[in-house]
Amino acid sequence: MKATAFEFRFRFLIHAVIFVLGFTAPWNRLIPLDPAGPNAHVWGTLAAHLAMLKPGMIGIATAFNLLIAVAALCALASASLRTWASAYLGASTVQSASMHGDAVVAAGPYRYFRNPLYAGIFIHALALALLMSPSGAIFSIVAIGFFEIRLILGEEAFLTAKLGEPYLAYCARVPRLFPALTPRVPASPTQPHWLLAFLSESYMWGALIVFATVSYRYNATLIMQGILIALGVSLVIRAFLPKR
């Protein structure tokens, strides 16, 4: 069930492939599962159903706005969570192709739960799913969730072997995926590096800006194009970030 070293090394590419498949839904060419039309994505489908639930009370435009607001909140939560985690773990460690296990990091979000970075990716997937076809959205959410669990189990096995009892004691007190309401362990002396963290997570913040500024056009394709631009800009930024 745990991810291999190959999967961890190419985890960003695997995430990208999952999202591309979710947006393109190539299986529809063989077995049509989704409706056709410019608003056949989850955003339009859910908006239509929401408007029909309360005719005259919730207009279609209001339904569209409510759903995109939820997506923007998910984008904000994922960007904030990953930036908070990156600030304490270190941007170079977050982007590294190899697992690291020099010490237990019990600072920032890691005092509340053990996997804020992976939780942030899953929350981001929920935001992107709104722009996909229904079958693509279901595929992406399930595939991302399954892959995150594999990555988590792979890292846990690595850290247990590398750190031993201190890590097991940390795991016994700090939840894996659902954050505790209060810190479960004392804060370690790790100091956050906020600027590098923001730059490292520039894609997440770019996606949030796109959701917040372009959605008034009610055009899912335009939002997707903006997100692709945010991805391209983030890749350029990451190329100049220190590797260690």
mmCIF file with all atom_site columns, N, CA, C and O in Angstrom, residues 46-94:
data_model
loop_
_atom_site.group_PDB
_atom_site.id
_atom_site.type_symbol
_atom_site.label_atom_id
_atom_site.label_alt_id
_atom_site.label_comp_id
_atom_site.label_asym_id
_atom_site.label_entity_id
_atom_site.label_seq_id
_atom_site.pdbx_PDB_ins_code
_atom_site.Cartn_x
_atom_site.Cartn_y
_atom_site.Cartn_z
_atom_site.occupancy
_atom_site.B_iso_or_equiv
_atom_site.pdbx_formal_charge
_atom_site.auth_seq_id
_atom_site.auth_comp_id
_atom_site.auth_asym_id
_atom_site.auth_atom_id
_atom_site.pdbx_PDB_model_num
ATOM 1   N N  . LEU A 1 46 ? -23.694 21.335 -10.662 1.00 0.00 ? 46 LEU A N  1
ATOM 2   C CA . LEU A 1 46 ? -24.155 21.555 -9.286  1.00 0.00 ? 46 LEU A CA 1
ATOM 3   C C  . LEU A 1 46 ? -24.956 22.855 -9.166  1.00 0.00 ? 46 LEU A C  1
ATOM 4   O O  . LEU A 1 46 ? -25.929 22.917 -8.407  1.00 0.00 ? 46 LEU A O  1
ATOM 5   N N  . ALA A 1 47 ? -24.544 23.877 -9.910  1.00 0.00 ? 47 ALA A N  1
ATOM 6   C CA . ALA A 1 47 ? -25.277 25.149 -9.865  1.00 0.00 ? 47 ALA A CA 1
ATOM 7   C C  . ALA A 1 47 ? -26.708 24.958 -10.359 1.00 0.00 ? 47 ALA A C  1
ATOM 8   O O  . ALA A 1 47 ? -27.662 25.490 -9.774  1.00 0.00 ? 47 ALA A O  1
ATOM 9   N N  . ALA A 1 48 ? -26.872 24.192 -11.438 1.00 0.00 ? 48 ALA A N  1
ATOM 10  C CA . ALA A 1 48 ? -28.215 23.940 -11.976 1.00 0.00 ? 48 ALA A CA 1
ATOM 11  C C  . ALA A 1 48 ? -29.072 23.182 -10.965 1.00 0.00 ? 48 ALA A C  1
ATOM 12  O O  . ALA A 1 48 ? -30.246 23.512 -10.748 1.00 0.00 ? 48 ALA A O  1
ATOM 13  N N  . HIS A 1 49 ? -28.494 22.163 -10.329 1.00 0.00 ? 49 HIS A N  1
ATOM 14  C CA . HIS A 1 49 ? -29.252 21.393 -9.330  1.00 0.00 ? 49 HIS A CA 1
ATOM 15  C C  . HIS A 1 49 ? -29.584 22.253 -8.111  1.00 0.00 ? 49 HIS A C  1
ATOM 16  O O  . HIS A 1 49 ? -30.688 22.152 -7.557  1.00 0.00 ? 49 HIS A O  1
ATOM 17  N N  . LEU A 1 50 ? -28.646 23.097 -7.700  1.00 0.00 ? 50 LEU A N  1
ATOM 18  C CA . LEU A 1 50 ? -28.888 23.964 -6.541  1.00 0.00 ? 50 LEU A CA 1
ATOM 19  C C  . LEU A 1 50 ? -29.999 24.957 -6.827  1.00 0.00 ? 50 LEU A C  1
ATOM 20  O O  . LEU A 1 50 ? -30.850 25.226 -5.968  1.00 0.00 ? 50 LEU A O  1
ATOM 21  N N  . ALA A 1 51 ? -30.001 25.510 -8.028  1.00 0.00 ? 51 ALA A N  1
ATOM 22  C CA . ALA A 1 51 ? -31.047 26.471 -8.398  1.00 0.00 ? 51 ALA A CA 1
ATOM 23  C C  . ALA A 1 51 ? -32.414 25.799 -8.477  1.00 0.00 ? 51 ALA A C  1
ATOM 24  O O  . ALA A 1 51 ? -33.436 26.410 -8.154  1.00 0.00 ? 51 ALA A O  1
ATOM 25  N N  . MET A 1 52 ? -32.453 24.531 -8.891  1.00 0.00 ? 52 MET A N  1
ATOM 26  C CA . MET A 1 52 ? -33.733 23.821 -9.006  1.00 0.00 ? 52 MET A CA 1
ATOM 27  C C  . MET A 1 52 ? -34.278 23.384 -7.646  1.00 0.00 ? 52 MET A C  1
ATOM 28  O O  . MET A 1 52 ? -35.471 23.153 -7.498  1.00 0.00 ? 52 MET A O  1
ATOM 29  N N  . LEU A 1 53 ? -33.395 23.289 -6.647  1.00 0.00 ? 53 LEU A N  1
ATOM 30  C CA . LEU A 1 53 ? -33.863 22.883 -5.318  1.00 0.00 ? 53 LEU A CA 1
ATOM 31  C C  . LEU A 1 53 ? -34.794 23.921 -4.706  1.00 0.00 ? 53 LEU A C  1
ATOM 32  O O  . LEU A 1 53 ? -35.776 23.587 -4.043  1.00 0.00 ? 53 LEU A O  1
ATOM 33  N N  . LYS A 1 54 ? -34.450 25.187 -4.917  1.00 0.00 ? 54 LYS A N  1
ATOM 34  C CA . LYS A 1 54 ? -35.239 26.286 -4.372  1.00 0.00 ? 54 LYS A CA 1
ATOM 35  C C  . LYS A 1 54 ? -35.604 27.269 -5.481  1.00 0.00 ? 54 LYS A C  1
ATOM 36  O O  . LYS A 1 54 ? -35.055 28.373 -5.562  1.00 0.00 ? 54 LYS A O  1
ATOM 37  N N  . PRO A 1 55 ? -36.517 26.904 -6.375  1.00 0.00 ? 55 PRO A N  1
ATOM 38  C CA . PRO A 1 55 ? -36.876 27.801 -7.488  1.00 0.00 ? 55 PRO A CA 1
ATOM 39  C C  . PRO A 1 55 ? -37.369 29.153 -6.969  1.00 0.00 ? 55 PRO A C  1
ATOM 40  O O  . PRO A 1 55 ? -38.203 29.226 -6.073  1.00 0.00 ? 55 PRO A O  1
ATOM 41  N N  . GLY A 1 56 ? -36.823 30.204 -7.540  1.00 0.00 ? 56 GLY A N  1
ATOM 42  C CA . GLY A 1 56 ? -37.227 31.548 -7.140  1.00 0.00 ? 56 GLY A CA 1
ATOM 43  C C  . GLY A 1 56 ? -36.453 32.086 -5.951  1.00 0.00 ? 56 GLY A C  1
ATOM 44  O O  . GLY A 1 56 ? -36.450 33.289 -5.712  1.00 0.00 ? 56 GLY A O  1
ATOM 45  N N  . MET A 1 57 ? -35.796 31.211 -5.180  1.00 0.00 ? 57 MET A N  1
ATOM 46  C CA . MET A 1 57 ? -35.032 31.653 -4.008  1.00 0.00 ? 57 MET A CA 1
ATOM 47  C C  . MET A 1 57 ? -33.546 31.745 -4.312  1.00 0.00 ? 57 MET A C  1
ATOM 48  O O  . MET A 1 57 ? -32.865 32.667 -3.862  1.00 0.00 ? 57 MET A O  1
ATOM 49  N N  . ILE A 1 58 ? -33.048 30.764 -5.071  1.00 0.00 ? 58 ILE A N  1
ATOM 50  C CA . ILE A 1 58 ? -31.640 30.761 -5.456  1.00 0.00 ? 58 ILE A CA 1
ATOM 51  C C  . ILE A 1 58 ? -31.568 30.770 -6.971  1.00 0.00 ? 58 ILE A C  1
ATOM 52  O O  . ILE A 1 58 ? -31.908 29.780 -7.625  1.00 0.00 ? 58 ILE A O  1
ATOM 53  N N  . GLY A 1 59 ? -31.135 31.880 -7.529  1.00 0.00 ? 59 GLY A N  1
ATOM 54  C CA . GLY A 1 59 ? -31.001 31.973 -8.974  1.00 0.00 ? 59 GLY A CA 1
ATOM 55  C C  . GLY A 1 59 ? -29.754 31.244 -9.439  1.00 0.00 ? 59 GLY A C  1
ATOM 56  O O  . GLY A 1 59 ? -28.865 30.913 -8.645  1.00 0.00 ? 59 GLY A O  1
ATOM 57  N N  . ILE A 1 60 ? -29.651 31.018 -10.728 1.00 0.00 ? 60 ILE A N  1
ATOM 58  C CA . ILE A 1 60 ? -28.517 30.280 -11.262 1.00 0.00 ? 60 ILE A CA 1
ATOM 59  C C  . ILE A 1 60 ? -27.212 31.044 -11.035 1.00 0.00 ? 60 ILE A C  1
ATOM 60  O O  . ILE A 1 60 ? -26.168 30.450 -10.737 1.00 0.00 ? 60 ILE A O  1
ATOM 61  N N  . ALA A 1 61 ? -27.259 32.381 -11.154 1.00 0.00 ? 61 ALA A N  1
ATOM 62  C CA . ALA A 1 61 ? -26.044 33.177 -10.934 1.00 0.00 ? 61 ALA A CA 1
ATOM 63  C C  . ALA A 1 61 ? -25.592 33.079 -9.482  1.00 0.00 ? 61 ALA A C  1
ATOM 64  O O  . ALA A 1 61 ? -24.391 32.956 -9.198  1.00 0.00 ? 61 ALA A O  1
ATOM 65  N N  . THR A 1 62 ? -26.556 33.129 -8.552  1.00 0.00 ? 62 THR A N  1
ATOM 66  C CA . THR A 1 62 ? -26.222 32.985 -7.134  1.00 0.00 ? 62 THR A CA 1
ATOM 67  C C  . THR A 1 62 ? -25.621 31.612 -6.849  1.00 0.00 ? 62 THR A C  1
ATOM 68  O O  . THR A 1 62 ? -24.652 31.488 -6.093  1.00 0.00 ? 62 THR A O  1
ATOM 69  N N  . ALA A 1 63 ? -26.178 30.585 -7.475  1.00 0.00 ? 63 ALA A N  1
ATOM 70  C CA . ALA A 1 63 ? -25.654 29.232 -7.296  1.00 0.00 ? 63 ALA A CA 1
ATOM 71  C C  . ALA A 1 63 ? -24.219 29.138 -7.807  1.00 0.00 ? 63 ALA A C  1
ATOM 72  O O  . ALA A 1 63 ? -23.349 28.542 -7.153  1.00 0.00 ? 63 ALA A O  1
ATOM 73  N N  . PHE A 1 64 ? -23.959 29.722 -8.980  1.00 0.00 ? 64 PHE A N  1
ATOM 74  C CA . PHE A 1 64 ? -22.601 29.735 -9.517  1.00 0.00 ? 64 PHE A CA 1
ATOM 75  C C  . PHE A 1 64 ? -21.654 30.440 -8.542  1.00 0.00 ? 64 PHE A C  1
ATOM 76  O O  . PHE A 1 64 ? -20.527 29.976 -8.289  1.00 0.00 ? 64 PHE A O  1
ATOM 77  N N  . ASN A 1 65 ? -22.098 31.578 -8.005  1.00 0.00 ? 65 ASN A N  1
ATOM 78  C CA . ASN A 1 65 ? -21.250 32.348 -7.095  1.00 0.00 ? 65 ASN A CA 1
ATOM 79  C C  . ASN A 1 65 ? -20.975 31.603 -5.796  1.00 0.00 ? 65 ASN A C  1
ATOM 80  O O  . ASN A 1 65 ? -19.848 31.644 -5.271  1.00 0.00 ? 65 ASN A O  1
ATOM 81  N N  . LEU A 1 66 ? -21.985 30.937 -5.259  1.00 0.00 ? 66 LEU A N  1
ATOM 82  C CA . LEU A 1 66 ? -21.789 30.188 -4.022  1.00 0.00 ? 66 LEU A CA 1
ATOM 83  C C  . LEU A 1 66 ? -20.759 29.077 -4.210  1.00 0.00 ? 66 LEU A C  1
ATOM 84  O O  . LEU A 1 66 ? -19.879 28.872 -3.358  1.00 0.00 ? 66 LEU A O  1
ATOM 85  N N  . LEU A 1 67 ? -20.851 28.376 -5.323  1.00 0.00 ? 67 LEU A N  1
ATOM 86  C CA . LEU A 1 67 ? -19.936 27.261 -5.565  1.00 0.00 ? 67 LEU A CA 1
ATOM 87  C C  . LEU A 1 67 ? -18.513 27.734 -5.808  1.00 0.00 ? 67 LEU A C  1
ATOM 88  O O  . LEU A 1 67 ? -17.554 27.134 -5.312  1.00 0.00 ? 67 LEU A O  1
ATOM 89  N N  . ILE A 1 68 ? -18.356 28.823 -6.564  1.00 0.00 ? 68 ILE A N  1
ATOM 90  C CA . ILE A 1 68 ? -16.997 29.309 -6.802  1.00 0.00 ? 68 ILE A CA 1
ATOM 91  C C  . ILE A 1 68 ? -16.400 29.888 -5.530  1.00 0.00 ? 68 ILE A C  1
ATOM 92  O O  . ILE A 1 68 ? -15.181 29.863 -5.328  1.00 0.00 ? 68 ILE A O  1
ATOM 93  N N  . ALA A 1 69 ? -17.259 30.402 -4.634  1.00 0.00 ? 69 ALA A N  1
ATOM 94  C CA . ALA A 1 69 ? -16.762 30.878 -3.346  1.00 0.00 ? 69 ALA A CA 1
ATOM 95  C C  . ALA A 1 69 ? -16.218 29.708 -2.524  1.00 0.00 ? 69 ALA A C  1
ATOM 96  O O  . ALA A 1 69 ? -15.189 29.835 -1.849  1.00 0.00 ? 69 ALA A O  1
ATOM 97  N N  . VAL A 1 70 ? -16.906 28.572 -2.586  1.00 0.00 ? 70 VAL A N  1
ATOM 98  C CA . VAL A 1 70 ? -16.417 27.374 -1.894  1.00 0.00 ? 70 VAL A CA 1
ATOM 99  C C  . VAL A 1 70 ? -15.071 26.945 -2.475  1.00 0.00 ? 70 VAL A C  1
ATOM 100 O O  . VAL A 1 70 ? -14.139 26.598 -1.744  1.00 0.00 ? 70 VAL A O  1
ATOM 101 N N  . ALA A 1 71 ? -14.962 26.967 -3.809  1.00 0.00 ? 71 ALA A N  1
ATOM 102 C CA . ALA A 1 71 ? -13.696 26.605 -4.452  1.00 0.00 ? 71 ALA A CA 1
ATOM 103 C C  . ALA A 1 71 ? -12.577 27.562 -4.042  1.00 0.00 ? 71 ALA A C  1
ATOM 104 O O  . ALA A 1 71 ? -11.446 27.136 -3.783  1.00 0.00 ? 71 ALA A O  1
ATOM 105 N N  . ALA A 1 72 ? -12.889 28.858 -3.983  1.00 0.00 ? 72 ALA A N  1
ATOM 106 C CA . ALA A 1 72 ? -11.880 29.840 -3.578  1.00 0.00 ? 72 ALA A CA 1
ATOM 107 C C  . ALA A 1 72 ? -11.452 29.617 -2.131  1.00 0.00 ? 72 ALA A C  1
ATOM 108 O O  . ALA A 1 72 ? -10.269 29.751 -1.796  1.00 0.00 ? 72 ALA A O  1
ATOM 109 N N  . LEU A 1 73 ? -12.397 29.265 -1.267  1.00 0.00 ? 73 LEU A N  1
ATOM 110 C CA . LEU A 1 73 ? -12.046 28.973 0.129   1.00 0.00 ? 73 LEU A CA 1
ATOM 111 C C  . LEU A 1 73 ? -11.147 27.744 0.215   1.00 0.00 ? 73 LEU A C  1
ATOM 112 O O  . LEU A 1 73 ? -10.208 27.710 1.025   1.00 0.00 ? 73 LEU A O  1
ATOM 113 N N  . CYS A 1 74 ? -11.429 26.726 -0.612  1.00 0.00 ? 74 CYS A N  1
ATOM 114 C CA . CYS A 1 74 ? -10.560 25.546 -0.639  1.00 0.00 ? 74 CYS A CA 1
ATOM 115 C C  . CYS A 1 74 ? -9.162  25.927 -1.124  1.00 0.00 ? 74 CYS A C  1
ATOM 116 O O  . CYS A 1 74 ? -8.156  25.450 -0.579  1.00 0.00 ? 74 CYS A O  1
ATOM 117 N N  . ALA A 1 75 ? -9.104  26.780 -2.144  1.00 0.00 ? 75 ALA A N  1
ATOM 118 C CA . ALA A 1 75 ? -7.804  27.222 -2.659  1.00 0.00 ? 75 ALA A CA 1
ATOM 119 C C  . ALA A 1 75 ? -7.047  28.013 -1.594  1.00 0.00 ? 75 ALA A C  1
ATOM 120 O O  . ALA A 1 75 ? -5.824  27.864 -1.439  1.00 0.00 ? 75 ALA A O  1
ATOM 121 N N  . LEU A 1 76 ? -7.752  28.853 -0.841  1.00 0.00 ? 76 LEU A N  1
ATOM 122 C CA . LEU A 1 76 ? -7.125  29.614 0.234   1.00 0.00 ? 76 LEU A CA 1
ATOM 123 C C  . LEU A 1 76 ? -6.615  28.683 1.338   1.00 0.00 ? 76 LEU A C  1
ATOM 124 O O  . LEU A 1 76 ? -5.495  28.846 1.832   1.00 0.00 ? 76 LEU A O  1
ATOM 125 N N  . ALA A 1 77 ? -7.440  27.719 1.707   1.00 0.00 ? 77 ALA A N  1
ATOM 126 C CA . ALA A 1 77 ? -7.043  26.787 2.770   1.00 0.00 ? 77 ALA A CA 1
ATOM 127 C C  . ALA A 1 77 ? -5.821  25.979 2.353   1.00 0.00 ? 77 ALA A C  1
ATOM 128 O O  . ALA A 1 77 ? -4.882  25.796 3.151   1.00 0.00 ? 77 ALA A O  1
ATOM 129 N N  . SER A 1 78 ? -5.803  25.500 1.114   1.00 0.00 ? 78 SER A N  1
ATOM 130 C CA . SER A 1 78 ? -4.667  24.688 0.667   1.00 0.00 ? 78 SER A CA 1
ATOM 131 C C  . SER A 1 78 ? -3.392  25.525 0.578   1.00 0.00 ? 78 SER A C  1
ATOM 132 O O  . SER A 1 78 ? -2.313  25.078 0.992   1.00 0.00 ? 78 SER A O  1
ATOM 133 N N  . ALA A 1 79 ? -3.485  26.745 0.055   1.00 0.00 ? 79 ALA A N  1
ATOM 134 C CA . ALA A 1 79 ? -2.306  27.604 -0.049  1.00 0.00 ? 79 ALA A CA 1
ATOM 135 C C  . ALA A 1 79 ? -1.771  27.975 1.332   1.00 0.00 ? 79 ALA A C  1
ATOM 136 O O  . ALA A 1 79 ? -0.556  27.933 1.576   1.00 0.00 ? 79 ALA A O  1
ATOM 137 N N  . SER A 1 80 ? -2.668  28.314 2.242   1.00 0.00 ? 80 SER A N  1
ATOM 138 C CA . SER A 1 80 ? -2.248  28.703 3.589   1.00 0.00 ? 80 SER A CA 1
ATOM 139 C C  . SER A 1 80 ? -1.614  27.534 4.328   1.00 0.00 ? 80 SER A C  1
ATOM 140 O O  . SER A 1 80 ? -0.565  27.677 4.973   1.00 0.00 ? 80 SER A O  1
ATOM 141 N N  . LEU A 1 81 ? -2.239  26.369 4.224   1.00 0.00 ? 81 LEU A N  1
ATOM 142 C CA . LEU A 1 81 ? -1.752  25.196 4.943   1.00 0.00 ? 81 LEU A CA 1
ATOM 143 C C  . LEU A 1 81 ? -0.388  24.761 4.424   1.00 0.00 ? 81 LEU A C  1
ATOM 144 O O  . LEU A 1 81 ? 0.533   24.484 5.213   1.00 0.00 ? 81 LEU A O  1
ATOM 145 N N  . ARG A 1 82 ? -0.230  24.711 3.123   1.00 0.00 ? 82 ARG A N  1
ATOM 146 C CA . ARG A 1 82 ? 1.046   24.275 2.564   1.00 0.00 ? 82 ARG A CA 1
ATOM 147 C C  . ARG A 1 82 ? 2.142   25.300 2.814   1.00 0.00 ? 82 ARG A C  1
ATOM 148 O O  . ARG A 1 82 ? 3.296   24.931 3.054   1.00 0.00 ? 82 ARG A O  1
ATOM 149 N N  . THR A 1 83 ? 1.820   26.585 2.779   1.00 0.00 ? 83 THR A N  1
ATOM 150 C CA . THR A 1 83 ? 2.826   27.603 3.065   1.00 0.00 ? 83 THR A CA 1
ATOM 151 C C  . THR A 1 83 ? 3.260   27.536 4.526   1.00 0.00 ? 83 THR A C  1
ATOM 152 O O  . THR A 1 83 ? 4.458   27.643 4.839   1.00 0.00 ? 83 THR A O  1
ATOM 153 N N  . TRP A 1 84 ? 2.315   27.356 5.422   1.00 0.00 ? 84 TRP A N  1
ATOM 154 C CA . TRP A 1 84 ? 2.609   27.213 6.854   1.00 0.00 ? 84 TRP A CA 1
ATOM 155 C C  . TRP A 1 84 ? 3.528   26.014 7.077   1.00 0.00 ? 84 TRP A C  1
ATOM 156 O O  . TRP A 1 84 ? 4.527   26.108 7.809   1.00 0.00 ? 84 TRP A O  1
ATOM 157 N N  . ALA A 1 85 ? 3.216   24.902 6.445   1.00 0.00 ? 85 ALA A N  1
ATOM 158 C CA . ALA A 1 85 ? 4.035   23.699 6.601   1.00 0.00 ? 85 ALA A CA 1
ATOM 159 C C  . ALA A 1 85 ? 5.412   23.878 5.981   1.00 0.00 ? 85 ALA A C  1
ATOM 160 O O  . ALA A 1 85 ? 6.435   23.493 6.569   1.00 0.00 ? 85 ALA A O  1
ATOM 161 N N  . SER A 1 86 ? 5.469   24.477 4.789   1.00 0.00 ? 86 SER A N  1
ATOM 162 C CA . SER A 1 86 ? 6.749   24.672 4.108   1.00 0.00 ? 86 SER A CA 1
ATOM 163 C C  . SER A 1 86 ? 7.665   25.608 4.882   1.00 0.00 ? 86 SER A C  1
ATOM 164 O O  . SER A 1 86 ? 8.890   25.447 4.871   1.00 0.00 ? 86 SER A O  1
ATOM 165 N N  . ALA A 1 87 ? 7.080   26.587 5.546   1.00 0.00 ? 87 ALA A N  1
ATOM 166 C CA . ALA A 1 87 ? 7.882   27.537 6.312   1.00 0.00 ? 87 ALA A CA 1
ATOM 167 C C  . ALA A 1 87 ? 8.665   26.840 7.416   1.00 0.00 ? 87 ALA A C  1
ATOM 168 O O  . ALA A 1 87 ? 9.801   27.221 7.723   1.00 0.00 ? 87 ALA A O  1
ATOM 169 N N  . TYR A 1 88 ? 8.086   25.822 8.018   1.00 0.00 ? 88 TYR A N  1
ATOM 170 C CA . TYR A 1 88 ? 8.754   25.115 9.115   1.00 0.00 ? 88 TYR A CA 1
ATOM 171 C C  . TYR A 1 88 ? 9.561   23.913 8.649   1.00 0.00 ? 88 TYR A C  1
ATOM 172 O O  . TYR A 1 88 ? 10.627  23.613 9.207   1.00 0.00 ? 88 TYR A O  1
ATOM 173 N N  . LEU A 1 89 ? 9.077   23.221 7.636   1.00 0.00 ? 89 LEU A N  1
ATOM 174 C CA . LEU A 1 89 ? 9.802   22.041 7.157   1.00 0.00 ? 89 LEU A CA 1
ATOM 175 C C  . LEU A 1 89 ? 10.970  22.431 6.269   1.00 0.00 ? 89 LEU A C  1
ATOM 176 O O  . LEU A 1 89 ? 11.991  21.736 6.235   1.00 0.00 ? 89 LEU A O  1
ATOM 177 N N  . GLY A 1 90 ? 10.825  23.541 5.555   1.00 0.00 ? 90 GLY A N  1
ATOM 178 C CA . GLY A 1 90 ? 11.866  23.996 4.642   1.00 0.00 ? 90 GLY A CA 1
ATOM 179 C C  . GLY A 1 90 ? 11.458  23.765 3.201   1.00 0.00 ? 90 GLY A C  1
ATOM 180 O O  . GLY A 1 90 ? 11.104  22.639 2.827   1.00 0.00 ? 90 GLY A O  1
ATOM 181 N N  . ALA A 1 91 ? 11.484  24.822 2.398   1.00 0.00 ? 91 ALA A N  1
ATOM 182 C CA . ALA A 1 91 ? 11.041  24.718 1.010   1.00 0.00 ? 91 ALA A CA 1
ATOM 183 C C  . ALA A 1 91 ? 11.857  23.699 0.233   1.00 0.00 ? 91 ALA A C  1
ATOM 184 O O  . ALA A 1 91 ? 11.329  22.963 -0.597  1.00 0.00 ? 91 ALA A O  1
ATOM 185 N N  . SER A 1 92 ? 13.170  23.629 0.484   1.00 0.00 ? 92 SER A N  1
ATOM 186 C CA . SER A 1 92 ? 14.008  22.680 -0.248  1.00 0.00 ? 92 SER A CA 1
ATOM 187 C C  . SER A 1 92 ? 13.648  21.248 0.092   1.00 0.00 ? 92 SER A C  1
ATOM 188 O O  . SER A 1 92 ? 13.684  20.363 -0.770  1.00 0.00 ? 92 SER A O  1
ATOM 189 N N  . THR A 1 93 ? 13.266  20.999 1.344   1.00 0.00 ? 93 THR A N  1
ATOM 190 C CA . THR A 1 93 ? 12.850  19.652 1.741   1.00 0.00 ? 93 THR A CA 1
ATOM 191 C C  . THR A 1 93 ? 11.520  19.295 1.094   1.00 0.00 ? 93 THR A C  1
ATOM 192 O O  . THR A 1 93 ? 11.325  18.170 0.630   1.00 0.00 ? 93 THR A O  1
ATOM 193 N N  . VAL A 1 94 ? 10.606  20.250 1.044   1.00 0.00 ? 94 VAL A N  1
ATOM 194 C CA . VAL A 1 94 ? 9.295   20.011 0.442   1.00 0.00 ? 94 VAL A CA 1
ATOM 195 C C  . VAL A 1 94 ? 9.434   19.658 -1.035  1.00 0.00 ? 94 VAL A C  1
ATOM 196 O O  . VAL A 1 94 ? 8.731   18.776 -1.542  1.00 0.00 ? 94 VAL A O  1
#
